């Protein structure tokens, strides 16, 4: 009703304030024009349009008739006819202040087609007409068009290499497939597919160098729609959107997010993620972190900055999702943000927005997480990845080299077609910290039985747990992501077994790779032993380095969880130096570890320190790398 009243008042204002007649226009055309305006004032728009068309049939150069007819068509959302008549009006009376509405509409039409120079010209024409305060929305629009056009014209002078290729027809077999999500090993893609009015979640595998045919994930499917989804790096956790529920799948808001877990080849019954994630509003477009312990998503709930904002939640130490928080400025804007994607490195967020500097419509951006969890300034991905079309639903591989996205077009019947594409990421926008993956299986070293174990990745400089995953209970498989720029301790834990300690130094740049690593675990029995690969000393000294704290605290926890066992801490050296000096140093280093444990509350009676010097090498002392392996601390069950 308010819109109708505003429209009527606008028509009356036009009738009262604008020059109605031109000396060069015939009286018959002028009469039809007048009757058309009066009909519009009475809200008889069909008659108004008919009279204006008749007037133009008599007087094709009747600028006022073109202008007012364009306004009628534009108000009725007939953009094609509105544009035709606004253009005719502007061509007939350029720089005429009475035609200011034509200029702003033409600026808007041109920028939505990427015609930035034309849009710039008409937006400036509009502002130069000195429009009154009642045009405040159009004034703001003109300024936005000028800002966007200036940015786009400059950005297009520096195009990047961008050569997207559609995925094979075997993948793009539906009319619409969109919002892809990818496992870290690049072997499984999940996407939303539409057949008719029905949406389902599809899986497609990469095998023998080719993408296979997609299949519906039956455990997640229902007779209702299953929408945008995200999968964890290891392919074991899935979050997706559902907007209509049933007795087994309750939906409490406009759309809710659901979670499912995969064991072996089977997905669990989806569960609503609960009130810390979902509200009575609309929640959709989830993006899982690599380890599945953080989620970014879109919601139009209250308390945000715009209508659609990016929100996030993370799991607490007990594995429960914490209350969601708005990412705030500078990421969210008063306009819409959509389709977030958190890279496997956990530090680079990609998203689409209408509110940041760009090319018009939805553009793709990235933003880096800084120290203490704050976010930097979003950066436009540039031309031609972005242009005047809408760009959404981008995912980037863990190594940062390839991107996947869905591209939408309309066919000759104006029906939407959505196709999945892949492209090589241009060097100019490669992520700063790419990621490798470590994958394999965890098993019992004695029996070969596969194990479901907890796997923790810790930054040993900050002692911060970066990622936690579990190996699969049915096949023992695991995938974990290592991101450049840090030194990591990887600990594999299973009740009844000695924990495994592995070390990865990723502080220096290196070529991305996939590491295959099966992890055997030793049962907690007398004689079992394991190397503590993340204990470090000052060179030639027994002074512990601070980055040893992660490993030492892990050992403390092990002793607290296994209160009945006694252990030997064994110190070992390489063959550099005298036998006596090496024996003494190895004893002192073993003693330093025992001292740390006792100071942390472990009883001295449960601990023995023995230095073995260079007498028990694990490899020949014939290279720097091998000597480093021989310099070690072990613990053994007594």
XYZ file of C-alpha atoms in Angstrom:
638
model
C 0.000 0.000 0.000
C 2.802 2.433 0.882
C 4.460 1.814 -2.486
C 1.181 2.477 -4.339
C 0.647 5.738 -2.462
C 4.213 6.823 -3.189
C 3.741 5.974 -6.854
C 0.469 7.970 -7.026
C 2.032 10.974 -5.319
C 4.953 10.826 -7.738
C 2.577 10.873 -10.725
C 0.637 13.817 -9.282
C 3.910 15.642 -8.625
C 4.942 15.082 -12.234
C 1.609 16.435 -13.465
C 1.895 19.521 -11.278
C 5.531 20.434 -11.719
C 6.742 19.393 -15.160
C 6.334 21.193 -18.488
C 3.576 19.322 -20.298
C 3.601 20.693 -23.807
C 6.039 21.482 -26.540
C 5.306 23.969 -29.319
C 6.502 21.475 -31.958
C 4.153 18.673 -30.868
C 0.718 18.363 -32.462
C -2.347 19.136 -30.366
C -3.650 15.581 -30.832
C -0.432 14.115 -29.443
C -0.482 16.625 -26.600
C -4.058 15.659 -25.773
C -3.233 11.964 -25.697
C -0.212 12.731 -23.518
C -2.350 14.757 -21.085
C -4.986 12.032 -20.928
C -2.252 9.465 -20.299
C -0.918 11.418 -17.326
C -4.397 11.852 -15.917
C -5.040 8.119 -16.299
C -1.835 7.384 -14.418
C -2.923 9.783 -11.692
C -6.079 7.669 -11.410
C -3.941 4.511 -11.318
C -5.278 3.321 -14.654
C -1.867 2.351 -15.931
C -3.006 0.313 -18.909
C -4.837 3.367 -20.295
C -1.909 5.630 -19.402
C 0.561 3.440 -21.324
C -1.835 3.049 -24.253
C -2.336 6.823 -24.577
C 1.408 7.521 -24.343
C 2.140 4.934 -27.041
C -0.504 6.551 -29.285
C 0.985 9.998 -28.657
C 4.418 8.717 -29.690
C 2.898 7.108 -32.759
C 1.858 10.590 -33.847
C 4.940 12.414 -32.532
C 7.951 10.058 -32.261
C 10.163 12.909 -30.995
C 7.870 13.770 -28.093
C 10.570 13.676 -25.384
C 8.206 14.183 -22.439
C 6.044 11.282 -23.591
C 9.100 9.033 -23.841
C 10.206 10.074 -20.368
C 6.830 9.536 -18.683
C 6.101 6.317 -20.538
C 9.521 5.012 -19.434
C 8.602 5.849 -15.851
C 5.328 3.914 -16.149
C 7.112 0.875 -17.581
C 9.887 1.054 -14.984
C 7.363 1.197 -12.149
C 5.716 -1.916 -13.593
C 9.163 -3.599 -13.824
C 9.164 -3.767 -17.602
C 12.853 -2.900 -17.817
C 13.290 -3.426 -21.557
C 10.588 -0.901 -22.523
C 11.591 1.473 -19.734
C 15.154 1.541 -21.016
C 14.079 2.101 -24.621
C 11.997 5.153 -23.756
C 14.421 6.618 -21.205
C 17.128 6.426 -23.846
C 14.902 8.153 -26.415
C 14.073 10.923 -23.932
C 17.720 11.517 -23.043
C 18.768 11.545 -26.693
C 16.068 14.085 -27.551
C 16.802 16.441 -24.669
C 20.358 15.924 -23.413
C 21.406 17.897 -20.335
C 17.820 19.020 -19.666
C 17.313 19.102 -15.875
C 13.688 18.068 -16.284
C 14.970 14.731 -17.577
C 17.138 13.898 -14.560
C 15.179 10.675 -13.783
C 16.063 9.379 -17.247
C 19.778 9.874 -16.607
C 19.887 7.941 -13.343
C 17.831 5.082 -14.771
C 20.110 4.879 -17.818
C 23.142 4.920 -15.536
C 21.626 2.013 -13.607
C 20.743 0.039 -16.752
C 24.233 0.457 -18.196
C 26.166 -0.509 -15.095
C 24.184 -3.733 -14.720
C 25.509 -4.645 -18.188
C 29.093 -3.657 -17.420
C 28.967 -0.572 -19.655
C 30.915 1.515 -17.169
C 31.740 4.516 -19.353
C 28.088 4.989 -20.303
C 27.005 4.484 -16.697
C 29.561 7.058 -15.563
C 28.354 9.594 -18.122
C 24.684 9.321 -17.184
C 25.325 9.280 -13.417
C 27.293 12.515 -13.727
C 24.538 14.005 -15.931
C 22.036 13.197 -13.214
C 24.092 14.829 -10.458
C 24.835 17.895 -12.601
C 21.074 18.484 -12.870
C 21.217 19.364 -9.175
C 18.380 17.002 -8.181
C 16.252 17.949 -5.191
C 16.306 16.242 -1.810
C 13.378 14.018 -2.770
C 15.806 12.175 -5.053
C 18.099 11.268 -2.137
C 18.062 7.523 -2.958
C 18.915 8.213 -6.591
C 21.638 10.651 -5.536
C 23.222 7.914 -3.407
C 22.811 5.477 -6.303
C 24.522 7.904 -8.710
C 27.480 8.296 -6.367
C 27.750 4.525 -5.994
C 27.635 4.076 -9.780
C 30.404 6.654 -10.227
C 32.552 4.994 -7.557
C 32.001 1.543 -9.055
C 32.602 2.668 -12.639
C 35.852 4.420 -11.731
C 37.061 1.318 -9.891
C 36.031 -1.110 -12.636
C 37.516 0.942 -15.484
C 40.896 1.036 -13.722
C 40.785 -2.620 -12.649
C 40.010 -3.783 -16.176
C 43.262 -2.213 -17.375
C 45.126 -4.919 -15.401
C 43.406 -8.207 -16.256
C 44.677 -11.459 -14.780
C 44.965 -14.750 -16.618
C 41.630 -16.437 -16.065
C 40.656 -19.430 -18.195
C 37.755 -21.297 -16.560
C 36.906 -24.720 -17.948
C 33.600 -26.502 -17.314
C 33.848 -29.808 -15.499
C 33.085 -32.794 -17.740
C 29.552 -33.434 -18.954
C 29.511 -36.480 -16.677
C 29.536 -34.037 -13.729
C 27.434 -31.250 -15.257
C 24.642 -33.637 -16.194
C 21.863 -31.776 -14.362
C 20.226 -28.540 -15.388
C 21.614 -26.934 -12.251
C 24.565 -27.888 -10.025
C 26.009 -25.302 -7.694
C 27.766 -24.486 -4.407
C 30.571 -27.090 -4.668
C 32.574 -28.265 -1.654
C 35.806 -30.254 -1.843
C 37.762 -32.580 0.429
C 41.396 -31.635 1.057
C 42.749 -34.518 -1.030
C 40.670 -33.243 -4.013
C 39.203 -36.719 -4.477
C 35.605 -35.971 -3.468
C 33.349 -33.087 -4.459
C 29.969 -32.411 -2.890
C 27.464 -30.053 -4.504
C 23.795 -29.152 -4.568
C 21.925 -30.355 -7.645
C 18.449 -29.447 -8.814
C 16.110 -31.536 -10.929
C 12.848 -29.720 -11.483
C 11.886 -28.143 -8.177
C 13.808 -30.629 -6.058
C 17.264 -30.029 -4.561
C 19.522 -32.875 -3.412
C 23.119 -33.253 -2.280
C 25.338 -35.050 -4.778
C 28.761 -36.641 -4.445
C 31.234 -37.081 -7.281
C 34.600 -38.829 -6.948
C 37.874 -38.212 -8.784
C 39.326 -41.579 -9.770
C 42.025 -42.621 -12.243
C 42.481 -39.043 -13.382
C 38.798 -38.419 -14.145
C 35.656 -37.174 -12.430
C 33.075 -39.928 -12.195
C 29.280 -39.673 -12.440
C 27.614 -37.871 -9.508
C 25.283 -39.766 -7.200
C 22.748 -38.564 -4.629
C 23.822 -39.096 -1.007
C 20.819 -41.179 -0.047
C 21.227 -40.949 3.739
C 20.818 -37.156 3.534
C 18.018 -37.181 0.992
C 14.321 -36.681 1.691
C 11.247 -35.779 -0.348
C 12.001 -32.156 0.558
C 14.939 -29.990 -0.553
C 18.461 -30.413 0.797
C 20.375 -27.262 -0.094
C 23.828 -25.697 0.106
C 26.360 -27.889 1.885
C 29.950 -28.037 3.117
C 32.263 -30.951 3.857
C 35.270 -31.161 6.170
C 38.772 -31.721 4.809
C 38.697 -35.425 5.654
C 35.234 -35.925 4.158
C 33.860 -37.171 7.486
C 31.613 -34.245 8.486
C 28.856 -32.672 6.399
C 26.703 -29.620 7.082
C 23.792 -28.780 4.802
C 20.669 -26.630 4.634
C 17.055 -27.781 4.976
C 14.046 -25.454 4.895
C 11.192 -27.962 5.267
C 11.249 -30.583 7.985
C 9.392 -33.719 8.951
C 8.918 -35.847 12.052
C 12.534 -37.059 11.868
C 14.100 -33.784 10.772
C 12.795 -30.758 12.665
C 13.261 -27.322 11.106
C 12.668 -24.473 13.552
C 13.434 -21.440 11.390
C 12.993 -20.297 7.795
C 15.917 -22.618 6.967
C 18.163 -24.532 9.395
C 21.605 -26.103 9.246
C 21.964 -29.859 9.813
C 25.046 -31.979 10.498
C 25.921 -35.569 9.602
C 29.009 -37.721 10.197
C 30.495 -40.400 7.976
C 31.814 -43.724 9.244
C 33.185 -46.011 6.602
C 30.905 -45.368 3.624
C 27.771 -44.469 5.597
C 26.446 -41.086 6.702
C 24.684 -40.760 10.043
C 21.100 -39.527 10.427
C 21.258 -35.725 10.059
C 20.794 -33.706 13.241
C 19.637 -30.106 13.625
C 22.660 -28.126 14.822
C 20.655 -26.542 17.604
C 19.881 -23.109 18.978
C 23.508 -21.919 19.125
C 23.559 -22.112 15.320
C 19.936 -21.940 14.156
C 17.269 -19.339 14.961
C 13.756 -18.581 13.765
C 15.426 -16.641 10.936
C 17.133 -17.980 7.789
C 20.424 -19.884 8.116
C 22.155 -21.293 5.044
C 25.341 -21.562 2.962
C 27.617 -23.228 5.553
C 31.415 -23.363 5.304
C 33.278 -25.859 7.500
C 36.872 -25.455 8.597
C 39.276 -28.216 7.605
C 38.872 -30.111 10.879
C 35.115 -29.510 11.102
C 35.414 -27.534 14.349
C 34.496 -24.089 12.996
C 31.547 -23.112 10.852
C 30.872 -19.938 8.893
C 27.383 -19.395 7.491
C 24.854 -16.820 6.277
C 21.916 -15.616 8.359
C 19.421 -12.771 8.170
C 18.783 -12.832 11.936
C 18.663 -9.637 13.955
C 21.754 -8.155 15.546
C 23.797 -8.039 12.366
C 25.054 -5.238 10.146
C 23.111 -5.970 6.948
C 20.227 -8.167 5.918
C 22.402 -11.202 5.107
C 25.597 -11.374 7.174
C 28.356 -13.915 7.755
C 28.201 -15.516 11.213
C 30.457 -18.128 12.761
C 30.600 -20.641 15.581
C 33.270 -22.992 16.894
C 33.299 -26.083 19.066
C 34.381 -25.913 22.699
C 36.741 -28.434 24.306
C 33.832 -30.820 24.860
C 32.866 -30.711 21.202
C 29.735 -28.570 21.625
C 28.932 -25.723 19.236
C 29.247 -22.362 20.969
C 26.838 -19.423 20.438
C 27.247 -17.898 16.978
C 28.857 -14.484 16.576
C 28.632 -11.961 13.755
C 31.948 -11.454 11.932
C 31.229 -7.714 12.038
C 33.080 -5.017 10.159
C 35.053 -4.826 7.944
C 33.671 -8.077 6.466
C 29.930 -7.523 6.828
C 28.298 -4.444 5.307
C 24.778 -2.929 5.257
C 24.286 -4.820 1.968
C 24.304 -8.602 1.515
C 27.213 -10.981 2.078
C 26.814 -14.583 0.859
C 28.638 -17.862 0.103
C 31.517 -17.905 2.627
C 34.365 -20.396 2.190
C 37.117 -20.863 4.775
C 40.297 -22.203 3.180
C 41.978 -25.315 4.551
C 44.646 -23.081 6.120
C 41.993 -21.739 8.509
C 43.224 -18.189 7.892
C 41.833 -17.124 4.518
C 38.115 -16.488 4.145
C 36.529 -16.086 0.721
C 33.027 -14.672 0.342
C 30.738 -12.807 -2.006
C 29.306 -9.355 -1.321
C 27.358 -6.461 -2.777
C 28.671 -4.035 -0.190
C 32.406 -3.723 -0.896
C 34.267 -1.940 -3.661
C 33.771 -3.880 -6.853
C 32.267 -4.296 -10.320
C 28.535 -4.212 -9.355
C 26.329 -7.060 -8.247
C 27.992 -9.792 -6.183
C 31.799 -9.865 -6.337
C 34.206 -12.362 -4.774
C 36.550 -11.228 -1.998
C 39.123 -12.677 0.336
C 40.190 -11.582 3.780
C 43.006 -12.821 6.027
C 42.725 -13.670 9.704
C 45.292 -11.676 11.651
C 46.844 -12.215 15.067
C 44.441 -12.597 17.995
C 41.675 -13.679 15.629
C 40.826 -10.293 14.092
C 40.268 -9.930 10.346
C 42.053 -7.666 7.889
C 40.540 -5.646 5.071
C 38.661 -7.624 2.390
C 40.267 -7.569 -1.072
C 38.396 -7.839 -4.360
C 39.699 -10.826 -6.361
C 39.913 -8.603 -9.415
C 39.120 -8.777 -13.113
C 38.103 -10.940 -14.922
C 37.277 -13.316 -12.060
C 34.866 -10.564 -11.071
C 32.877 -8.554 -13.584
C 29.397 -7.043 -13.779
C 27.750 -10.464 -13.379
C 27.109 -12.005 -9.961
C 29.971 -14.210 -8.720
C 29.316 -16.637 -5.859
C 30.188 -20.088 -4.449
C 33.973 -20.249 -4.873
C 36.137 -22.970 -3.286
C 39.956 -23.186 -3.419
C 42.058 -26.334 -3.127
C 44.310 -26.800 -0.091
C 47.438 -26.093 -2.134
C 45.864 -22.836 -3.335
C 46.375 -23.648 -7.010
C 42.893 -24.383 -8.333
C 39.423 -22.955 -7.833
C 35.943 -24.358 -8.439
C 32.729 -22.388 -8.784
C 29.260 -22.472 -10.323
C 28.356 -20.147 -13.193
C 24.737 -19.210 -13.858
C 23.187 -18.169 -17.189
C 19.673 -18.080 -18.589
C 18.682 -19.979 -21.712
C 16.477 -18.732 -24.533
C 13.390 -19.385 -22.381
C 14.955 -17.422 -19.489
C 15.312 -20.585 -17.427
C 18.331 -20.729 -15.132
C 21.224 -23.044 -15.983
C 24.062 -23.527 -13.489
C 27.341 -25.220 -14.449
C 30.404 -26.184 -12.402
C 33.727 -24.752 -13.619
C 37.384 -25.127 -12.599
C 40.263 -22.704 -13.148
C 43.905 -22.191 -12.216
C 44.290 -19.483 -9.576
C 46.214 -16.521 -11.034
C 49.572 -15.870 -9.377
C 48.474 -12.354 -8.360
C 45.847 -13.669 -5.945
C 47.421 -16.917 -4.699
C 46.826 -17.395 -0.992
C 49.728 -16.492 1.259
C 49.740 -19.707 3.257
C 48.899 -22.829 1.284
C 48.311 -26.185 2.912
C 49.491 -29.745 2.522
C 47.625 -32.781 3.676
C 48.772 -35.822 5.593
C 46.604 -38.889 5.092
C 46.792 -42.553 5.953
C 45.403 -44.952 8.526
C 45.960 -45.622 12.214
C 46.418 -49.230 13.303
C 47.625 -51.516 16.103
C 51.296 -52.328 15.455
C 50.894 -55.817 16.961
C 47.651 -57.010 15.329
C 47.249 -54.704 12.329
C 43.719 -53.866 13.500
C 42.595 -50.389 12.385
C 41.898 -47.922 15.194
C 39.693 -44.914 15.776
C 42.129 -42.466 17.357
C 42.142 -38.776 18.227
C 44.671 -36.798 16.186
C 45.775 -33.355 17.380
C 47.861 -30.838 15.470
C 49.572 -28.189 17.619
C 51.636 -25.130 16.757
C 54.572 -25.703 19.084
C 55.683 -22.060 19.064
C 52.346 -20.840 20.458
C 51.286 -24.170 22.031
C 47.926 -23.632 20.275
C 45.889 -26.620 19.104
C 45.279 -25.944 15.415
C 43.215 -28.947 14.442
C 41.591 -32.054 15.916
C 40.317 -34.948 13.805
C 39.512 -38.611 14.407
C 40.492 -41.598 12.350
C 37.604 -43.620 10.941
C 36.337 -46.371 13.237
C 35.736 -48.749 10.316
C 38.842 -48.282 8.199
C 41.258 -46.250 10.361
C 41.631 -43.546 7.704
C 42.413 -39.939 8.546
C 43.223 -36.680 6.765
C 44.784 -33.665 8.445
C 45.915 -30.336 6.986
C 49.338 -28.726 7.515
C 49.579 -25.025 6.694
C 52.765 -23.201 5.771
C 54.360 -20.843 8.257
C 54.549 -22.892 11.452
C 56.237 -25.813 13.203
C 53.822 -28.538 14.248
C 53.532 -31.415 16.666
C 51.147 -34.169 15.606
C 49.912 -36.407 18.402
C 47.854 -39.546 17.889
C 45.981 -40.739 20.989
C 44.020 -43.874 21.770
C 43.158 -45.283 25.203
C 45.265 -48.340 25.925
C 48.057 -47.246 23.574
C 51.183 -45.140 23.764
C 50.504 -41.866 22.024
C 52.428 -41.251 18.802
C 54.506 -38.106 18.489
C 55.360 -36.707 15.027
C 57.062 -33.472 14.041
C 56.547 -31.264 10.950
C 58.534 -28.113 10.297
C 56.567 -25.883 7.894
C 58.164 -22.572 8.817
C 60.103 -22.419 5.553
C 58.347 -22.234 2.183
C 58.144 -25.538 0.337
C 56.344 -27.019 -2.618
C 52.870 -28.262 -1.713
C 52.560 -32.012 -1.454
C 50.386 -34.824 -0.212
C 52.037 -36.961 2.467
C 50.968 -40.587 2.864
C 51.626 -41.684 6.430
C 50.206 -44.761 8.146
C 50.545 -44.519 11.929
C 51.126 -47.652 14.036
C 50.318 -47.413 17.759
C 52.021 -49.451 20.484
C 49.755 -51.013 23.139
C 50.551 -49.988 26.706
C 52.473 -53.101 27.754
C 55.832 -53.593 29.397
C 58.622 -52.975 26.897
C 56.639 -50.732 24.555
C 58.413 -47.515 23.697
C 57.953 -44.437 21.554
C 60.126 -41.524 20.435
C 59.131 -38.054 21.622
C 59.814 -36.137 18.428
C 58.897 -32.719 19.761
C 61.349 -32.278 22.616
C 64.080 -29.763 21.780
C 67.239 -28.614 23.606
C 69.664 -25.766 23.256
C 72.536 -26.804 20.979
C 75.054 -28.917 22.897
C 73.069 -28.372 26.106
C 70.379 -30.018 28.219
C 68.356 -26.786 28.566
C 64.860 -27.418 27.224
C 63.542 -25.023 24.580
C 60.140 -23.456 25.218
C 58.647 -25.147 22.154
C 59.091 -28.486 23.981
C 56.180 -27.592 26.269
C 53.561 -29.129 23.946
C 55.257 -32.523 24.053
C 56.127 -32.418 27.738
C 52.579 -31.519 28.754
C 51.274 -34.316 26.555
C 53.541 -36.726 28.463
C 52.321 -35.339 31.791
C 48.715 -35.964 30.726
C 49.591 -39.502 29.649
C 51.084 -40.235 33.052
C 48.039 -38.783 34.798
C 45.700 -40.901 32.673
C 47.766 -44.058 33.336
C 48.508 -43.789 37.047
C 49.717 -47.372 37.489
C 52.558 -47.414 34.969
C 56.206 -46.611 35.371
C 58.361 -45.346 32.517
C 61.962 -44.930 31.516
C 63.046 -41.696 29.829
C 65.951 -42.540 27.545
C 68.336 -39.924 26.146
C 70.222 -40.564 22.868
C 72.826 -38.626 20.876
C 74.546 -38.871 17.512
C 78.254 -39.825 17.158
C 79.633 -36.277 17.060
C 81.942 -35.760 20.033
C 83.521 -38.173 22.493
C 81.735 -41.200 23.883
C 82.017 -39.800 27.401
C 80.634 -36.392 26.493
C 77.735 -37.945 24.604
C 76.927 -40.279 27.476
C 76.918 -37.385 29.944
C 74.791 -35.137 27.679
C 72.232 -37.870 27.024
C 71.913 -38.523 30.789
C 71.459 -34.809 31.495
C 68.791 -34.461 28.813
C 66.855 -37.462 30.092
C 67.147 -35.981 33.588
C 65.800 -32.608 32.370
C 62.657 -34.319 31.071
C 62.204 -36.241 34.319
C 62.600 -33.007 36.302
C 59.849 -31.361 34.218
C 57.528 -34.295 34.900
C 58.135 -34.304 38.640
C 57.623 -30.545 38.850
C 54.290 -31.107 37.070
C 53.232 -33.566 39.788
C 54.339 -36.960 38.467
C 55.799 -39.093 41.289
C 59.581 -39.640 41.121
C 59.026 -43.315 41.925
C 57.373 -43.763 38.523
C 60.258 -42.271 36.551
C 63.718 -43.416 35.554
C 66.226 -41.394 33.513
C 68.899 -43.224 31.522
C 71.430 -41.798 29.074
C 72.463 -44.107 26.236
C 74.813 -41.708 24.489
C 75.494 -42.772 20.906
C 75.186 -46.517 21.556
C 71.664 -47.069 20.108
C 71.344 -45.213 16.777
C 68.116 -45.767 14.809
C 69.889 -45.012 11.504
C 73.500 -44.764 10.396
C 75.259 -41.520 11.424
C 76.206 -40.685 7.850
C 74.243 -37.467 7.171
C 72.962 -34.418 9.022
C 69.392 -35.681 8.637
C 70.244 -39.093 10.076
C 72.200 -37.587 12.962
C 69.158 -35.444 13.799
C 67.057 -38.638 13.949
C 69.531 -40.231 16.347
C 69.409 -37.236 18.711
C 66.197 -38.123 20.492
C 64.272 -38.735 23.694
C 62.312 -41.971 24.094
C 59.982 -43.202 26.758
C 59.469 -46.898 27.525
C 56.984 -48.760 29.703
C 58.702 -50.568 32.623
